[in-house]
Amino acid sequence: DAGVIQSPRHEVTEMGQEVTLRCKPISGHDYLFWYRQTMMRGLELLIYFNNNVPIDDSGMPEDRFSAKMPNASFSTLKIQPSEPRDSAVYFCASNLRGLAGPFNEQFFGPGTRLTVL
Amino acid sequence: AQSVTQLDSHVSVSEGTPVLLRCNYSSSYSPSLFWYVQHPNKGLQLLLKYTSAATLVKGINGFEAEFKKSETSFHLTKPSAHMSDAAEYFCVVSDPGGFKTIFGAGTRLFVKA
């Protein structure tokens, strides 16, 4: 398996522009997580999905952020409009919570480094 | 409520010497605890996890961690550091379902030749 795939790896945009980050989870995984990593706040869970349904979005910072998972193999995190303080590395992770029990590890993608000028 | 505290933001060791990365947690129920490693410009990789089966947990690359409930600690150790161990290490606590994960602030490990 290719692992969790994220695109783009790097994104530089100007304040006010719309940004879309993409994630392809590991095939067969039923949970997908979006994280944000900054120097100031460390790693924060933004939202997670189970079987394509958003379960907990309490970590989403504000209405400018939205996430979707239209099918089991694709998710997007959108920021509109973007602001300089959104600059961070955004990670996507997935795992499988089926027969193996509830404590499975999360498999992380390589991240998208977002810079908003 | 849960929280996790990594007691050192940076740790520097010489190659071949022991590594100790400290983590304390707080949880109102029996937690699941993890250590992840992040190499520069890479995603996070699981080192090991504690899920109440055994208090001493062995992970990859020679790392291990001991769960001490009385001390609410889950410190990560390795007998002999290697240059390739230089990375950032995250202690993680999650709820019993394993869904809500809280990451520590991270400890950056430097390994000197």
Short mmCIF file of C-alpha atoms in Angstrom, two decimals:
data_model
loop_
_atom_site.label_atom_id
_atom_site.label_comp_id
_atom_site.label_asym_id
_atom_site.label_seq_id
_atom_site.Cartn_x
_atom_site.Cartn_y
_atom_site.Cartn_z
CA ASP A 1 0.00 0.00 0.00
CA ALA A 2 1.21 3.50 -0.78
CA GLY A 3 0.22 4.83 2.61
CA VAL A 4 -1.76 8.00 3.21
CA ILE A 5 -1.33 10.38 0.31
CA GLN A 6 -1.63 14.13 0.65
CA SER A 7 -1.50 16.82 -1.96
CA PRO A 8 -0.09 19.26 -2.52
CA ARG A 9 3.03 18.84 -0.37
CA HIS A 10 3.60 22.56 -0.35
CA GLU A 11 1.18 25.40 -0.95
CA VAL A 12 1.93 29.09 -0.99
CA THR A 13 -0.98 31.44 -1.39
CA GLU A 14 -2.00 34.98 -0.68
CA MET A 15 -4.31 36.11 2.05
CA GLY A 16 -7.93 35.91 1.03
CA GLN A 17 -7.49 33.08 -1.42
CA GLU A 18 -9.22 29.73 -1.15
CA VAL A 19 -7.03 26.78 -0.29
CA THR A 20 -7.94 23.12 -0.75
CA LEU A 21 -5.89 20.35 0.77
CA ARG A 22 -6.44 16.77 -0.32
CA CYS A 23 -6.04 13.40 1.29
CA LYS A 24 -6.32 9.83 0.16
CA PRO A 25 -6.47 7.43 3.10
CA ILE A 26 -5.14 3.91 3.13
CA SER A 27 -7.53 1.64 1.31
CA GLY A 28 -9.91 -0.12 3.67
CA HIS A 29 -9.44 2.28 6.56
CA ASP A 30 -12.69 3.56 7.99
CA TYR A 31 -11.47 6.55 10.00
CA LEU A 32 -9.86 9.69 8.67
CA PHE A 33 -8.37 12.50 10.72
CA TRP A 34 -7.19 16.01 9.87
CA TYR A 35 -4.53 17.65 12.08
CA ARG A 36 -2.78 20.99 12.07
CA GLN A 37 0.75 21.44 13.36
CA THR A 38 2.20 24.82 14.33
CA MET A 39 5.10 25.88 16.49
CA MET A 40 2.80 27.74 18.84
CA ARG A 41 0.05 25.15 19.29
CA GLY A 42 1.71 21.87 18.39
CA LEU A 43 -0.44 19.17 16.83
CA GLU A 44 -4.17 19.75 16.99
CA LEU A 45 -6.94 17.43 15.87
CA LEU A 46 -9.26 19.42 13.62
CA ILE A 47 -11.88 16.90 12.59
CA TYR A 48 -12.36 13.20 12.05
CA PHE A 49 -14.63 11.06 9.92
CA ASN A 50 -15.96 7.55 10.27
CA ASN A 51 -17.21 5.86 7.12
CA ASN A 52 -17.17 9.24 5.36
CA VAL A 53 -19.35 10.90 8.02
CA PRO A 54 -17.92 13.74 10.13
CA ILE A 55 -18.01 12.65 13.75
CA ASP A 56 -16.31 15.44 15.65
CA ASP A 57 -15.39 18.81 14.20
CA SER A 58 -14.91 20.59 17.50
CA GLY A 59 -11.28 21.24 16.65
CA MET A 60 -12.04 23.21 13.51
CA PRO A 61 -10.85 26.72 14.36
CA GLU A 62 -13.58 28.74 12.69
CA ASP A 63 -16.10 28.85 9.91
CA ARG A 64 -13.45 29.57 7.33
CA PHE A 65 -12.45 25.92 7.65
CA SER A 66 -14.51 23.11 6.20
CA ALA A 67 -13.84 19.44 5.50
CA LYS A 68 -15.59 16.89 3.37
CA MET A 69 -15.26 13.23 2.63
CA PRO A 70 -17.35 12.45 -0.45
CA ASN A 71 -16.19 8.84 -0.59
CA ALA A 72 -14.01 6.36 1.26
CA SER A 73 -10.91 7.21 -0.71
CA PHE A 74 -10.88 11.00 -0.69
CA SER A 75 -11.17 13.91 1.71
CA THR A 76 -10.62 17.64 1.43
CA LEU A 77 -9.88 20.38 3.90
CA LYS A 78 -10.78 23.81 2.60
CA ILE A 79 -9.89 27.21 3.97
CA GLN A 80 -11.82 30.16 2.56
CA PRO A 81 -10.67 32.85 2.86
CA SER A 82 -7.17 32.02 4.00
CA GLU A 83 -5.25 34.17 6.48
CA PRO A 84 -1.55 34.31 7.39
CA ARG A 85 -2.27 32.70 10.76
CA ASP A 86 -3.45 29.60 8.92
CA SER A 87 0.14 28.92 7.90
CA ALA A 88 0.97 25.49 9.28
CA VAL A 89 1.58 21.89 8.31
CA TYR A 90 -1.66 20.01 7.84
CA PHE A 91 -1.60 16.25 8.33
CA CYS A 92 -4.12 13.67 7.31
CA ALA A 93 -4.21 10.29 9.07
CA SER A 94 -6.31 7.18 8.76
CA ASN A 95 -6.90 3.96 10.62
CA LEU A 96 -9.05 0.91 10.77
CA ARG A 97 -11.25 0.29 13.77
CA GLY A 98 -12.73 -2.99 12.74
CA LEU A 99 -11.93 -6.37 14.19
CA ALA A 100 -8.59 -5.33 15.67
CA GLY A 101 -10.18 -3.22 18.37
CA PRO A 102 -10.28 0.44 19.27
CA PHE A 103 -6.64 1.19 19.88
CA ASN A 104 -5.15 0.95 16.46
CA GLU A 105 -2.45 3.33 15.45
CA GLN A 106 -3.13 6.16 13.10
CA PHE A 107 -1.16 6.21 9.87
CA PHE A 108 -0.07 9.69 8.93
CA GLY A 109 0.50 11.23 5.55
CA PRO A 110 3.58 13.35 4.84
CA GLY A 111 1.68 16.58 5.41
CA THR A 112 0.97 19.72 3.42
CA ARG A 113 3.01 22.76 4.34
CA LEU A 114 0.77 25.79 3.85
CA THR A 115 2.11 29.31 3.73
CA VAL A 116 -0.34 32.19 3.52
CA LEU A 117 1.32 35.48 2.64
CA ALA B 1 -10.61 15.50 30.64
CA GLN B 2 -7.27 14.40 29.36
CA SER B 3 -3.93 16.08 29.02
CA VAL B 4 -0.37 15.14 28.32
CA THR B 5 2.83 16.92 29.32
CA GLN B 6 6.21 16.29 27.85
CA LEU B 7 8.62 17.53 30.42
CA ASP B 8 11.50 18.42 28.11
CA SER B 9 11.26 20.41 24.90
CA HIS B 10 14.80 19.39 23.91
CA VAL B 11 17.04 16.49 24.90
CA SER B 12 20.62 16.10 23.76
CA VAL B 13 22.58 12.86 24.11
CA SER B 14 25.76 11.40 22.72
CA GLU B 15 25.61 8.48 20.33
CA GLY B 16 25.71 5.22 22.25
CA THR B 17 24.32 6.67 25.48
CA PRO B 18 20.85 6.06 26.91
CA VAL B 19 17.81 8.09 25.91
CA LEU B 20 15.05 9.18 28.30
CA LEU B 21 12.10 11.23 27.06
CA ARG B 22 9.62 12.05 29.79
CA CYS B 23 5.85 12.13 29.54
CA ASN B 24 3.18 12.63 32.17
CA TYR B 25 -0.50 12.29 31.46
CA SER B 26 -3.79 13.10 33.09
CA SER B 27 -6.93 11.15 32.37
CA SER B 28 -10.21 10.57 34.13
CA TYR B 29 -10.35 7.03 32.77
CA SER B 30 -7.93 4.33 31.77
CA PRO B 31 -6.07 5.89 28.89
CA SER B 32 -4.46 4.61 25.76
CA LEU B 33 -0.97 6.03 25.40
CA PHE B 34 1.26 6.25 22.37
CA TRP B 35 4.65 7.51 21.35
CA TYR B 36 5.10 8.78 17.82
CA VAL B 37 8.27 9.94 16.10
CA GLN B 38 8.51 12.62 13.44
CA HIS B 39 11.62 12.95 11.34
CA PRO B 40 12.23 16.29 9.61
CA ASN B 41 9.70 17.04 6.88
CA LYS B 42 8.02 13.69 7.42
CA GLY B 43 4.73 12.49 8.82
CA LEU B 44 4.41 10.83 12.19
CA GLN B 45 5.22 7.19 12.74
CA LEU B 46 4.06 5.06 15.65
CA LEU B 47 6.85 3.88 17.93
CA LEU B 48 4.77 2.02 20.48
CA LYS B 49 1.45 1.98 22.26
CA TYR B 50 0.08 1.07 25.65
CA THR B 51 -3.40 -0.42 25.80
CA SER B 52 -3.50 -1.95 29.32
CA ALA B 53 -2.09 -5.32 28.28
CA ALA B 54 1.40 -4.93 29.76
CA THR B 55 2.99 -2.04 31.58
CA LEU B 56 6.32 -2.36 29.78
CA VAL B 57 5.82 -1.82 26.10
CA LYS B 58 8.42 -2.50 23.46
CA GLY B 59 8.39 -0.62 20.21
CA ILE B 60 10.35 -0.30 17.03
CA ASN B 61 14.01 0.66 16.72
CA GLY B 62 14.84 -0.49 20.25
CA PHE B 63 12.56 1.94 22.06
CA GLU B 64 10.42 0.98 25.00
CA ALA B 65 8.16 2.72 27.48
CA GLU B 66 6.83 1.88 30.90
CA PHE B 67 3.35 2.77 32.05
CA LYS B 68 3.36 3.79 35.71
CA LYS B 69 -0.13 4.49 36.91
CA SER B 70 0.96 5.68 40.36
CA GLU B 71 3.18 8.30 38.76
CA THR B 72 0.89 8.95 35.77
CA SER B 73 3.93 8.62 33.59
CA PHE B 74 4.80 6.95 30.29
CA HIS B 75 8.47 7.70 29.74
CA LEU B 76 10.22 6.60 26.56
CA THR B 77 13.66 5.01 26.79
CA LYS B 78 16.33 3.47 24.61
CA PRO B 79 19.54 1.91 25.93
CA SER B 80 21.82 3.28 23.24
CA ALA B 81 21.12 6.27 20.99
CA HIS B 82 21.87 6.19 17.30
CA MET B 83 22.35 9.16 15.03
CA SER B 84 19.22 8.16 13.14
CA ASP B 85 17.16 8.62 16.32
CA ALA B 86 17.47 12.39 16.00
CA ALA B 87 13.88 13.52 15.52
CA GLU B 88 10.90 14.92 17.36
CA TYR B 89 8.97 12.61 19.65
CA PHE B 90 5.35 13.01 20.64
CA CYS B 91 3.57 11.45 23.59
CA VAL B 92 -0.12 10.97 22.89
CA VAL B 93 -3.11 10.16 25.07
CA SER B 94 -6.44 9.10 23.71
CA ASP B 95 -9.87 8.34 25.08
CA PRO B 96 -10.93 4.70 25.54
CA GLY B 97 -12.38 4.62 22.07
CA GLY B 98 -9.12 5.86 20.66
CA PHE B 99 -10.76 8.67 18.77
CA LYS B 100 -9.98 11.91 20.54
CA THR B 101 -6.22 12.13 20.55
CA ILE B 102 -4.25 14.75 22.43
CA PHE B 103 -0.63 15.26 21.47
CA GLY B 104 2.08 16.49 23.77
CA ALA B 105 4.10 19.49 22.71
CA GLY B 106 6.91 17.24 21.52
CA THR B 107 10.50 16.63 22.56
CA ARG B 108 13.23 17.21 20.06
CA LEU B 109 16.03 14.68 20.44
CA PHE B 110 19.51 15.65 19.35
CA VAL B 111 22.18 12.95 19.02
CA LYS B 112 25.81 14.03 19.04
CA ALA B 113 28.53 11.99 17.40
#
